[in-house]
Amino acid sequence: MQFQPMYEGGELFLPEIEFNMTPGQPVGIITDLKRKQLVMNQLAEHAGFYLFRVQQGEYMRLTVEELITFLIHVSERKEHAASLMEYFALKEERKVKIKDLSPSKRVYVTLLRVFFAYQPALVLEEPYFYLEEQDRRQFKRILDDLSREKQLLILTSNLEDALISCDVIYRLNGSGFHPLDIRDSEEDKQDVHKQDEPNITLQKISTKRNDKVILFNPPEIDFIESVEGSILVHVGGENYDCALTLTELEQRLLNFGFFRCHRSYIVNLQKVREIITWTKNSYSLRLNTSQDAVVPLSRSKLQELKTLLNI
Amino acid sequence: MSISLKRARAIFVKDYKEFSRNYAISIILVFPILFAFLFRSAGSALPGAIGFLLNTSLVILTSLAQACLIAEEKERNTLRSLMLTPATTLDVLIGKSSLVFVMSAVVLAISTYILGYEPANIGTFTAAIILSIILYTAAGTICGLFSKTVLEASLSILPVAFIFTGAPWGAVLAKDYPVFKVLDFMPSSQLVHLLGLGDTGYTTGDVLKPLLIILAWTVVLTVVSVVLYVRRLKDE
């Protein structure tokens, strides 16, 4: 998949993007509203992509069953409406008109249009944003089934939403197009070197931003991530570069209640509010900060975390 | 471009259900019948009643219904989604138009019956009405394509109503201003000519000329509406 670069006001707004899409490996791109539109518009020019935009409406006066029947007929599928209704877990809403559904259910029903797409690649804009927990789970299940045969691309502005069903996630913003390291890797347990004792007395973490050196007290820090080799310290929704490696930081911050929850993340356990379970094998930590931040949690680290927290 | 009856029928059924439950719009089905009752009570005092009735009904029923059906889909972005399904442009247009056609034919037949009009030649009358319905459906499609919401669609019908239903009267002005002779070639004027033919004393030419003019209008507007449909949807 390739995108043309786009300029706005003489500045590079959308860099030249290239990535691979294969069935069974959903791709997520975290980006802002405007870049989302630009990406969608470029995709619309190719045949073979089914675009689901956030503005997609629905035939409000049909009942759910009539809508599914219509979609089956118009897309020439062989399935029966009754069995599909069961698959979609919509049996109870069978006779309800779309306009009488709850907002979350209405979006869920509208999203089902992607199920009927014949195109080999599906592109969804913010699929999970308007869904409640229950509908999210249902739709994730349907997307998982779909992604076995189809290429899937999810455009969202929310890391949490991308984490739900994407295996590969990129971040697209003013600084370019970069992959996020969210893979689970058990084999990557690095040997922990015993550091010198005096380090514990050093309390400040020094970071750099716009050529200024900024020092943080460890409790201020929300989490630390490693993006393409550089270390970003997140404090109150902002991020700052740090010259230390994650392993060094882990050593220093161990006594301040920090935890290496993932190969590329260290999280301040004081700020963890929730452990989110997506599937049996994928977890995230939601932080209790001003901005809704979510940090991935490796499966291998879950046990360690549980003993640490005495759960 | 292939046409699949199955897909067109699915669209027909879907639109029928949507339309019949949208009372704000489906109420227009009643108007021609109400008009027919009104004119019937006026009796023979109104010789041009049938022409007026049919021409108005064709605009407020046929064109308006079609324009609203298309505009509503555009408003909710479902038309774009339909284009991503195997349904072709013709499937969508045929599905929608056939619903409007059936509704118009039934309502017009009922109101003609109520008014008590007896055509000189039932064959020509039917042919003219069928062609006119197709013609006004195409006009409605064009209006729907140029409007983004249902509200806009119902307003965009006004020029059509003005030009088409007004044409037979405009032709009266032709005596003073020869420019208005053009209006005589409007399909609505021709329909009035056809309806005005008596039981006896008309030649084949009298029948054929209006029919051919209406046919020409039908072909042109249908082609224009299909081309516009394809082009407008690509632009969005």
PDB file of N, CA and C in Angstrom, chain B residues 138-233:
ATOM      1  N   ALA B 138     -37.430  10.965 -14.372  1.00  0.00           N
ATOM      2  CA  ALA B 138     -36.077  11.401 -14.725  1.00  0.00           C
ATOM      3  C   ALA B 138     -35.836  12.818 -14.237  1.00  0.00           C
ATOM      4  N   ALA B 139     -36.857  13.676 -14.391  1.00  0.00           N
ATOM      5  CA  ALA B 139     -36.713  15.058 -13.902  1.00  0.00           C
ATOM      6  C   ALA B 139     -36.497  15.058 -12.392  1.00  0.00           C
ATOM      7  N   GLY B 140     -37.229  14.184 -11.699  1.00  0.00           N
ATOM      8  CA  GLY B 140     -37.069  14.075 -10.248  1.00  0.00           C
ATOM      9  C   GLY B 140     -35.680  13.603  -9.873  1.00  0.00           C
ATOM     10  N   THR B 141     -35.151  12.637 -10.642  1.00  0.00           N
ATOM     11  CA  THR B 141     -33.793  12.150 -10.389  1.00  0.00           C
ATOM     12  C   THR B 141     -32.802  13.301 -10.473  1.00  0.00           C
ATOM     13  N   ILE B 142     -32.959  14.127 -11.504  1.00  0.00           N
ATOM     14  CA  ILE B 142     -32.024  15.246 -11.685  1.00  0.00           C
ATOM     15  C   ILE B 142     -32.112  16.202 -10.495  1.00  0.00           C
ATOM     16  N   CYS B 143     -33.351  16.502 -10.067  1.00  0.00           N
ATOM     17  CA  CYS B 143     -33.521  17.380  -8.902  1.00  0.00           C
ATOM     18  C   CYS B 143     -32.865  16.774  -7.668  1.00  0.00           C
ATOM     19  N   GLY B 144     -33.086  15.473  -7.467  1.00  0.00           N
ATOM     20  CA  GLY B 144     -32.506  14.805  -6.302  1.00  0.00           C
ATOM     21  C   GLY B 144     -30.994  14.856  -6.310  1.00  0.00           C
ATOM     22  N   LEU B 145     -30.411  14.737  -7.504  1.00  0.00           N
ATOM     23  CA  LEU B 145     -28.951  14.725  -7.590  1.00  0.00           C
ATOM     24  C   LEU B 145     -28.358  16.087  -7.271  1.00  0.00           C
ATOM     25  N   PHE B 146     -29.128  17.151  -7.511  1.00  0.00           N
ATOM     26  CA  PHE B 146     -28.593  18.486  -7.261  1.00  0.00           C
ATOM     27  C   PHE B 146     -28.863  18.955  -5.836  1.00  0.00           C
ATOM     28  N   SER B 147     -29.553  18.145  -5.039  1.00  0.00           N
ATOM     29  CA  SER B 147     -29.822  18.581  -3.670  1.00  0.00           C
ATOM     30  C   SER B 147     -29.141  17.641  -2.691  1.00  0.00           C
ATOM     31  N   LYS B 148     -28.758  18.196  -1.559  1.00  0.00           N
ATOM     32  CA  LYS B 148     -28.026  17.411  -0.573  1.00  0.00           C
ATOM     33  C   LYS B 148     -28.950  16.835   0.487  1.00  0.00           C
ATOM     34  N   THR B 149     -30.078  17.489   0.732  1.00  0.00           N
ATOM     35  CA  THR B 149     -30.988  17.012   1.765  1.00  0.00           C
ATOM     36  C   THR B 149     -32.392  16.903   1.198  1.00  0.00           C
ATOM     37  N   VAL B 150     -33.274  16.255   1.951  1.00  0.00           N
ATOM     38  CA  VAL B 150     -34.659  16.103   1.510  1.00  0.00           C
ATOM     39  C   VAL B 150     -35.322  17.470   1.378  1.00  0.00           C
ATOM     40  N   LEU B 151     -34.975  18.357   2.321  1.00  0.00           N
ATOM     41  CA  LEU B 151     -35.550  19.694   2.285  1.00  0.00           C
ATOM     42  C   LEU B 151     -35.196  20.399   0.974  1.00  0.00           C
ATOM     43  N   GLU B 152     -33.919  20.334   0.625  1.00  0.00           N
ATOM     44  CA  GLU B 152     -33.491  20.959  -0.622  1.00  0.00           C
ATOM     45  C   GLU B 152     -34.205  20.338  -1.804  1.00  0.00           C
ATOM     46  N   ALA B 153     -34.402  19.022  -1.754  1.00  0.00           N
ATOM     47  CA  ALA B 153     -35.041  18.334  -2.869  1.00  0.00           C
ATOM     48  C   ALA B 153     -36.455  18.840  -3.070  1.00  0.00           C
ATOM     49  N   SER B 154     -37.179  19.010  -1.946  1.00  0.00           N
ATOM     50  CA  SER B 154     -38.578  19.435  -2.110  1.00  0.00           C
ATOM     51  C   SER B 154     -38.648  20.861  -2.644  1.00  0.00           C
ATOM     52  N   LEU B 155     -37.586  21.659  -2.368  1.00  0.00           N
ATOM     53  CA  LEU B 155     -37.575  23.010  -2.932  1.00  0.00           C
ATOM     54  C   LEU B 155     -37.141  22.996  -4.396  1.00  0.00           C
ATOM     55  N   SER B 156     -36.210  22.087  -4.719  1.00  0.00           N
ATOM     56  CA  SER B 156     -35.694  22.079  -6.094  1.00  0.00           C
ATOM     57  C   SER B 156     -36.766  21.628  -7.080  1.00  0.00           C
ATOM     58  N   ILE B 157     -37.842  21.052  -6.547  1.00  0.00           N
ATOM     59  CA  ILE B 157     -38.938  20.629  -7.403  1.00  0.00           C
ATOM     60  C   ILE B 157     -39.699  21.845  -7.945  1.00  0.00           C
ATOM     61  N   LEU B 158     -39.642  22.965  -7.189  1.00  0.00           N
ATOM     62  CA  LEU B 158     -40.428  24.141  -7.558  1.00  0.00           C
ATOM     63  C   LEU B 158     -40.206  24.617  -8.995  1.00  0.00           C
ATOM     64  N   PRO B 159     -38.938  24.789  -9.433  1.00  0.00           N
ATOM     65  CA  PRO B 159     -38.758  25.221 -10.826  1.00  0.00           C
ATOM     66  C   PRO B 159     -39.393  24.246 -11.817  1.00  0.00           C
ATOM     67  N   VAL B 160     -39.244  22.963 -11.531  1.00  0.00           N
ATOM     68  CA  VAL B 160     -39.835  21.957 -12.421  1.00  0.00           C
ATOM     69  C   VAL B 160     -41.348  22.142 -12.459  1.00  0.00           C
ATOM     70  N   ALA B 161     -41.928  22.316 -11.270  1.00  0.00           N
ATOM     71  CA  ALA B 161     -43.374  22.492 -11.194  1.00  0.00           C
ATOM     72  C   ALA B 161     -43.793  23.717 -11.982  1.00  0.00           C
ATOM     73  N   PHE B 162     -43.034  24.791 -11.825  1.00  0.00           N
ATOM     74  CA  PHE B 162     -43.370  26.045 -12.468  1.00  0.00           C
ATOM     75  C   PHE B 162     -43.317  25.912 -13.992  1.00  0.00           C
ATOM     76  N   ILE B 163     -42.210  25.398 -14.478  1.00  0.00           N
ATOM     77  CA  ILE B 163     -42.025  25.331 -15.930  1.00  0.00           C
ATOM     78  C   ILE B 163     -42.973  24.315 -16.558  1.00  0.00           C
ATOM     79  N   PHE B 164     -43.055  23.132 -15.969  1.00  0.00           N
ATOM     80  CA  PHE B 164     -43.808  22.073 -16.625  1.00  0.00           C
ATOM     81  C   PHE B 164     -45.321  22.272 -16.498  1.00  0.00           C
ATOM     82  N   THR B 165     -45.792  22.557 -15.278  1.00  0.00           N
ATOM     83  CA  THR B 165     -47.252  22.701 -15.172  1.00  0.00           C
ATOM     84  C   THR B 165     -47.717  24.044 -15.711  1.00  0.00           C
ATOM     85  N   GLY B 166     -46.814  25.025 -15.720  1.00  0.00           N
ATOM     86  CA  GLY B 166     -47.203  26.348 -16.193  1.00  0.00           C
ATOM     87  C   GLY B 166     -47.220  26.459 -17.702  1.00  0.00           C
ATOM     88  N   ALA B 167     -46.511  25.565 -18.376  1.00  0.00           N
ATOM     89  CA  ALA B 167     -46.346  25.674 -19.829  1.00  0.00           C
ATOM     90  C   ALA B 167     -47.667  25.769 -20.601  1.00  0.00           C
ATOM     91  N   PRO B 168     -48.688  24.922 -20.299  1.00  0.00           N
ATOM     92  CA  PRO B 168     -49.925  24.998 -21.078  1.00  0.00           C
ATOM     93  C   PRO B 168     -50.557  26.394 -21.028  1.00  0.00           C
ATOM     94  N   TRP B 169     -50.443  27.086 -19.883  1.00  0.00           N
ATOM     95  CA  TRP B 169     -51.003  28.440 -19.784  1.00  0.00           C
ATOM     96  C   TRP B 169     -50.110  29.466 -20.470  1.00  0.00           C
ATOM     97  N   GLY B 170     -48.811  29.215 -20.354  1.00  0.00           N
ATOM     98  CA  GLY B 170     -47.861  30.126 -20.989  1.00  0.00           C
ATOM     99  C   GLY B 170     -48.112  30.219 -22.480  1.00  0.00           C
ATOM    100  N   ALA B 171     -48.557  29.111 -23.037  1.00  0.00           N
ATOM    101  CA  ALA B 171     -48.789  29.074 -24.482  1.00  0.00           C
ATOM    102  C   ALA B 171     -49.865  30.075 -24.902  1.00  0.00           C
ATOM    103  N   VAL B 172     -50.731  30.435 -23.939  1.00  0.00           N
ATOM    104  CA  VAL B 172     -51.775  31.415 -24.245  1.00  0.00           C
ATOM    105  C   VAL B 172     -51.151  32.758 -24.618  1.00  0.00           C
ATOM    106  N   LEU B 173     -50.033  33.066 -23.966  1.00  0.00           N
ATOM    107  CA  LEU B 173     -49.365  34.335 -24.215  1.00  0.00           C
ATOM    108  C   LEU B 173     -48.744  34.411 -25.606  1.00  0.00           C
ATOM    109  N   ALA B 174     -48.660  33.241 -26.260  1.00  0.00           N
ATOM    110  CA  ALA B 174     -47.949  33.185 -27.538  1.00  0.00           C
ATOM    111  C   ALA B 174     -48.522  34.146 -28.569  1.00  0.00           C
ATOM    112  N   LYS B 175     -49.806  34.497 -28.423  1.00  0.00           N
ATOM    113  CA  LYS B 175     -50.431  35.425 -29.383  1.00  0.00           C
ATOM    114  C   LYS B 175     -49.725  36.785 -29.353  1.00  0.00           C
ATOM    115  N   ASP B 176     -49.455  37.264 -28.120  1.00  0.00           N
ATOM    116  CA  ASP B 176     -48.824  38.575 -27.984  1.00  0.00           C
ATOM    117  C   ASP B 176     -47.302  38.489 -28.116  1.00  0.00           C
ATOM    118  N   TYR B 177     -46.745  37.482 -27.514  1.00  0.00           N
ATOM    119  CA  TYR B 177     -45.282  37.335 -27.551  1.00  0.00           C
ATOM    120  C   TYR B 177     -44.932  36.008 -28.225  1.00  0.00           C
ATOM    121  N   PRO B 178     -44.474  36.070 -29.458  1.00  0.00           N
ATOM    122  CA  PRO B 178     -44.219  34.822 -30.184  1.00  0.00           C
ATOM    123  C   PRO B 178     -43.174  33.927 -29.507  1.00  0.00           C
ATOM    124  N   VAL B 179     -42.338  34.511 -28.622  1.00  0.00           N
ATOM    125  CA  VAL B 179     -41.309  33.711 -27.938  1.00  0.00           C
ATOM    126  C   VAL B 179     -41.944  32.539 -27.199  1.00  0.00           C
ATOM    127  N   PHE B 180     -43.127  32.770 -26.647  1.00  0.00           N
ATOM    128  CA  PHE B 180     -43.748  31.752 -25.821  1.00  0.00           C
ATOM    129  C   PHE B 180     -44.257  30.548 -26.612  1.00  0.00           C
ATOM    130  N   LYS B 181     -44.139  30.633 -27.936  1.00  0.00           N
ATOM    131  CA  LYS B 181     -44.525  29.466 -28.748  1.00  0.00           C
ATOM    132  C   LYS B 181     -43.707  28.242 -28.363  1.00  0.00           C
ATOM    133  N   VAL B 182     -42.483  28.513 -27.874  1.00  0.00           N
ATOM    134  CA  VAL B 182     -41.604  27.412 -27.447  1.00  0.00           C
ATOM    135  C   VAL B 182     -42.306  26.543 -26.421  1.00  0.00           C
ATOM    136  N   LEU B 183     -43.089  27.209 -25.558  1.00  0.00           N
ATOM    137  CA  LEU B 183     -43.734  26.479 -24.472  1.00  0.00           C
ATOM    138  C   LEU B 183     -44.689  25.408 -24.990  1.00  0.00           C
ATOM    139  N   ASP B 184     -45.124  25.597 -26.202  1.00  0.00           N
ATOM    140  CA  ASP B 184     -46.034  24.613 -26.775  1.00  0.00           C
ATOM    141  C   ASP B 184     -45.350  23.261 -26.959  1.00  0.00           C
ATOM    142  N   PHE B 185     -44.028  23.290 -26.996  1.00  0.00           N
ATOM    143  CA  PHE B 185     -43.305  22.028 -27.188  1.00  0.00           C
ATOM    144  C   PHE B 185     -42.974  21.337 -25.869  1.00  0.00           C
ATOM    145  N   MET B 186     -43.415  21.932 -24.758  1.00  0.00           N
ATOM    146  CA  MET B 186     -43.207  21.252 -23.476  1.00  0.00           C
ATOM    147  C   MET B 186     -44.081  20.010 -23.445  1.00  0.00           C
ATOM    148  N   PRO B 187     -43.623  18.954 -22.761  1.00  0.00           N
ATOM    149  CA  PRO B 187     -44.409  17.722 -22.738  1.00  0.00           C
ATOM    150  C   PRO B 187     -45.777  17.933 -22.100  1.00  0.00           C
ATOM    151  N   SER B 188     -45.843  18.876 -21.123  1.00  0.00           N
ATOM    152  CA  SER B 188     -47.130  19.079 -20.457  1.00  0.00           C
ATOM    153  C   SER B 188     -48.141  19.680 -21.419  1.00  0.00           C
ATOM    154  N   SER B 189     -47.698  20.641 -22.274  1.00  0.00           N
ATOM    155  CA  SER B 189     -48.608  21.233 -23.260  1.00  0.00           C
ATOM    156  C   SER B 189     -49.091  20.164 -24.228  1.00  0.00           C
ATOM    157  N   GLN B 190     -48.150  19.317 -24.631  1.00  0.00           N
ATOM    158  CA  GLN B 190     -48.506  18.267 -25.582  1.00  0.00           C
ATOM    159  C   GLN B 190     -49.509  17.289 -24.975  1.00  0.00           C
ATOM    160  N   LEU B 191     -49.312  17.016 -23.682  1.00  0.00           N
ATOM    161  CA  LEU B 191     -50.245  16.114 -23.002  1.00  0.00           C
ATOM    162  C   LEU B 191     -51.649  16.728 -22.995  1.00  0.00           C
ATOM    163  N   VAL B 192     -51.701  18.048 -22.764  1.00  0.00           N
ATOM    164  CA  VAL B 192     -52.999  18.731 -22.769  1.00  0.00           C
ATOM    165  C   VAL B 192     -53.646  18.618 -24.153  1.00  0.00           C
ATOM    166  N   HIS B 193     -52.839  18.801 -25.211  1.00  0.00           N
ATOM    167  CA  HIS B 193     -53.371  18.643 -26.568  1.00  0.00           C
ATOM    168  C   HIS B 193     -53.985  17.269 -26.760  1.00  0.00           C
ATOM    169  N   LEU B 194     -53.223  16.260 -26.314  1.00  0.00           N
ATOM    170  CA  LEU B 194     -53.678  14.881 -26.485  1.00  0.00           C
ATOM    171  C   LEU B 194     -55.001  14.659 -25.756  1.00  0.00           C
ATOM    172  N   LEU B 195     -55.067  15.184 -24.513  1.00  0.00           N
ATOM    173  CA  LEU B 195     -56.258  14.956 -23.708  1.00  0.00           C
ATOM    174  C   LEU B 195     -57.464  15.683 -24.279  1.00  0.00           C
ATOM    175  N   GLY B 196     -57.193  16.768 -25.004  1.00  0.00           N
ATOM    176  CA  GLY B 196     -58.287  17.587 -25.525  1.00  0.00           C
ATOM    177  C   GLY B 196     -58.935  17.013 -26.764  1.00  0.00           C
ATOM    178  N   LEU B 197     -58.319  15.958 -27.326  1.00  0.00           N
ATOM    179  CA  LEU B 197     -58.890  15.395 -28.554  1.00  0.00           C
ATOM    180  C   LEU B 197     -60.269  14.813 -28.288  1.00  0.00           C
ATOM    181  N   GLY B 198     -61.169  15.088 -29.187  1.00  0.00           N
ATOM    182  CA  GLY B 198     -62.541  14.587 -29.019  1.00  0.00           C
ATOM    183  C   GLY B 198     -62.650  13.125 -29.447  1.00  0.00           C
ATOM    184  N   ASP B 199     -63.872  12.624 -29.345  1.00  0.00           N
ATOM    185  CA  ASP B 199     -64.102  11.228 -29.692  1.00  0.00           C
ATOM    186  C   ASP B 199     -63.882  10.967 -31.175  1.00  0.00           C
ATOM    187  N   THR B 200     -64.263  11.952 -31.974  1.00  0.00           N
ATOM    188  CA  THR B 200     -64.131  11.750 -33.411  1.00  0.00           C
ATOM    189  C   THR B 200     -63.383  12.943 -34.005  1.00  0.00           C
ATOM    190  N   GLY B 201     -63.034  12.778 -35.243  1.00  0.00           N
ATOM    191  CA  GLY B 201     -62.484  13.905 -35.982  1.00  0.00           C
ATOM    192  C   GLY B 201     -61.065  14.262 -35.630  1.00  0.00           C
ATOM    193  N   TYR B 202     -60.245  13.285 -35.394  1.00  0.00           N
ATOM    194  CA  TYR B 202     -58.821  13.596 -35.270  1.00  0.00           C
ATOM    195  C   TYR B 202     -58.039  12.684 -36.221  1.00  0.00           C
ATOM    196  N   THR B 203     -56.949  13.203 -36.704  1.00  0.00           N
ATOM    197  CA  THR B 203     -56.145  12.426 -37.648  1.00  0.00           C
ATOM    198  C   THR B 203     -55.020  11.733 -36.895  1.00  0.00           C
ATOM    199  N   THR B 204     -54.353  10.812 -37.599  1.00  0.00           N
ATOM    200  CA  THR B 204     -53.229  10.115 -36.973  1.00  0.00           C
ATOM    201  C   THR B 204     -52.148  11.120 -36.590  1.00  0.00           C
ATOM    202  N   GLY B 205     -52.012  12.137 -37.429  1.00  0.00           N
ATOM    203  CA  GLY B 205     -50.996  13.150 -37.149  1.00  0.00           C
ATOM    204  C   GLY B 205     -51.263  13.866 -35.836  1.00  0.00           C
ATOM    205  N   ASP B 206     -52.528  14.137 -35.560  1.00  0.00           N
ATOM    206  CA  ASP B 206     -52.882  14.805 -34.319  1.00  0.00           C
ATOM    207  C   ASP B 206     -52.427  14.007 -33.103  1.00  0.00           C
ATOM    208  N   VAL B 207     -52.499  12.681 -33.223  1.00  0.00           N
ATOM    209  CA  VAL B 207     -52.130  11.823 -32.106  1.00  0.00           C
ATOM    210  C   VAL B 207     -50.624  11.620 -32.064  1.00  0.00           C
ATOM    211  N   LEU B 208     -50.066  11.427 -33.254  1.00  0.00           N
ATOM    212  CA  LEU B 208     -48.657  11.036 -33.314  1.00  0.00           C
ATOM    213  C   LEU B 208     -47.717  12.158 -32.894  1.00  0.00           C
ATOM    214  N   LYS B 209     -48.048  13.382 -33.306  1.00  0.00           N
ATOM    215  CA  LYS B 209     -47.121  14.483 -33.040  1.00  0.00           C
ATOM    216  C   LYS B 209     -46.891  14.696 -31.532  1.00  0.00           C
ATOM    217  N   PRO B 210     -47.955  14.825 -30.713  1.00  0.00           N
ATOM    218  CA  PRO B 210     -47.710  14.981 -29.270  1.00  0.00           C
ATOM    219  C   PRO B 210     -46.956  13.792 -28.674  1.00  0.00           C
ATOM    220  N   LEU B 211     -47.345  12.594 -29.107  1.00  0.00           N
ATOM    221  CA  LEU B 211     -46.691  11.396 -28.568  1.00  0.00           C
ATOM    222  C   LEU B 211     -45.204  11.417 -28.858  1.00  0.00           C
ATOM    223  N   LEU B 212     -44.846  11.784 -30.099  1.00  0.00           N
ATOM    224  CA  LEU B 212     -43.438  11.793 -30.478  1.00  0.00           C
ATOM    225  C   LEU B 212     -42.672  12.848 -29.691  1.00  0.00           C
ATOM    226  N   ILE B 213     -43.298  14.008 -29.481  1.00  0.00           N
ATOM    227  CA  ILE B 213     -42.612  15.057 -28.720  1.00  0.00           C
ATOM    228  C   ILE B 213     -42.387  14.602 -27.282  1.00  0.00           C
ATOM    229  N   ILE B 214     -43.413  13.986 -26.698  1.00  0.00           N
ATOM    230  CA  ILE B 214     -43.257  13.488 -25.320  1.00  0.00           C
ATOM    231  C   ILE B 214     -42.178  12.408 -25.274  1.00  0.00           C
ATOM    232  N   LEU B 215     -42.180  11.532 -26.291  1.00  0.00           N
ATOM    233  CA  LEU B 215     -41.177  10.467 -26.335  1.00  0.00           C
ATOM    234  C   LEU B 215     -39.776  11.067 -26.389  1.00  0.00           C
ATOM    235  N   ALA B 216     -39.600  12.103 -27.215  1.00  0.00           N
ATOM    236  CA  ALA B 216     -38.284  12.734 -27.332  1.00  0.00           C
ATOM    237  C   ALA B 216     -37.843  13.288 -25.982  1.00  0.00           C
ATOM    238  N   TRP B 217     -38.775  13.980 -25.295  1.00  0.00           N
ATOM    239  CA  TRP B 217     -38.462  14.503 -23.961  1.00  0.00           C
ATOM    240  C   TRP B 217     -38.052  13.377 -23.012  1.00  0.00           C
ATOM    241  N   THR B 218     -38.812  12.283 -23.061  1.00  0.00           N
ATOM    242  CA  THR B 218     -38.532  11.174 -22.161  1.00  0.00           C
ATOM    243  C   THR B 218     -37.132  10.641 -22.383  1.00  0.00           C
ATOM    244  N   VAL B 219     -36.789  10.401 -23.659  1.00  0.00           N
ATOM    245  CA  VAL B 219     -35.469   9.829 -23.963  1.00  0.00           C
ATOM    246  C   VAL B 219     -34.369  10.780 -23.499  1.00  0.00           C
ATOM    247  N   VAL B 220     -34.518  12.070 -23.847  1.00  0.00           N
ATOM    248  CA  VAL B 220     -33.464  13.034 -23.510  1.00  0.00           C
ATOM    249  C   VAL B 220     -33.277  13.127 -21.994  1.00  0.00           C
ATOM    250  N   LEU B 221     -34.390  13.315 -21.266  1.00  0.00           N
ATOM    251  CA  LEU B 221     -34.273  13.484 -19.810  1.00  0.00           C
ATOM    252  C   LEU B 221     -33.745  12.225 -19.132  1.00  0.00           C
ATOM    253  N   THR B 222     -34.159  11.043 -19.631  1.00  0.00           N
ATOM    254  CA  THR B 222     -33.673   9.811 -19.031  1.00  0.00           C
ATOM    255  C   THR B 222     -32.163   9.693 -19.214  1.00  0.00           C
ATOM    256  N   VAL B 223     -31.707   9.949 -20.422  1.00  0.00           N
ATOM    257  CA  VAL B 223     -30.269   9.855 -20.678  1.00  0.00           C
ATOM    258  C   VAL B 223     -29.512  10.863 -19.811  1.00  0.00           C
ATOM    259  N   VAL B 224     -30.034  12.090 -19.771  1.00  0.00           N
ATOM    260  CA  VAL B 224     -29.372  13.128 -18.967  1.00  0.00           C
ATOM    261  C   VAL B 224     -29.306  12.703 -17.502  1.00  0.00           C
ATOM    262  N   SER B 225     -30.412  12.145 -16.985  1.00  0.00           N
ATOM    263  CA  SER B 225     -30.415  11.798 -15.566  1.00  0.00           C
ATOM    264  C   SER B 225     -29.422  10.681 -15.262  1.00  0.00           C
ATOM    265  N   VAL B 226     -29.323   9.695 -16.153  1.00  0.00           N
ATOM    266  CA  VAL B 226     -28.378   8.596 -15.902  1.00  0.00           C
ATOM    267  C   VAL B 226     -26.943   9.121 -15.952  1.00  0.00           C
ATOM    268  N   VAL B 227     -26.655   9.939 -16.971  1.00  0.00           N
ATOM    269  CA  VAL B 227     -25.293  10.480 -17.097  1.00  0.00           C
ATOM    270  C   VAL B 227     -24.945  11.336 -15.876  1.00  0.00           C
ATOM    271  N   LEU B 228     -25.896  12.190 -15.483  1.00  0.00           N
ATOM    272  CA  LEU B 228     -25.662  13.054 -14.326  1.00  0.00           C
ATOM    273  C   LEU B 228     -25.442  12.229 -13.065  1.00  0.00           C
ATOM    274  N   TYR B 229     -26.233  11.191 -12.924  1.00  0.00           N
ATOM    275  CA  TYR B 229     -26.131  10.333 -11.746  1.00  0.00           C
ATOM    276  C   TYR B 229     -24.720   9.775 -11.621  1.00  0.00           C
ATOM    277  N   VAL B 230     -24.237   9.216 -12.731  1.00  0.00           N
ATOM    278  CA  VAL B 230     -22.892   8.626 -12.716  1.00  0.00           C
ATOM    279  C   VAL B 230     -21.865   9.702 -12.388  1.00  0.00           C
ATOM    280  N   ARG B 231     -22.034  10.882 -13.007  1.00  0.00           N
ATOM    281  CA  ARG B 231     -21.012  11.919 -12.836  1.00  0.00           C
ATOM    282  C   ARG B 231     -21.061  12.541 -11.446  1.00  0.00           C
ATOM    283  N   ARG B 232     -22.255  12.846 -10.965  1.00  0.00           N
ATOM    284  CA  ARG B 232     -22.372  13.500  -9.658  1.00  0.00           C
ATOM    285  C   ARG B 232     -21.829  12.613  -8.545  1.00  0.00           C
ATOM    286  N   LEU B 233     -22.066  11.329  -8.646  1.00  0.00           N
ATOM    287  CA  LEU B 233     -21.633  10.450  -7.573  1.00  0.00           C
ATOM    288  C   LEU B 233     -20.133  10.253  -7.588  1.00  0.00           C
TER     289      LEU B 233
END
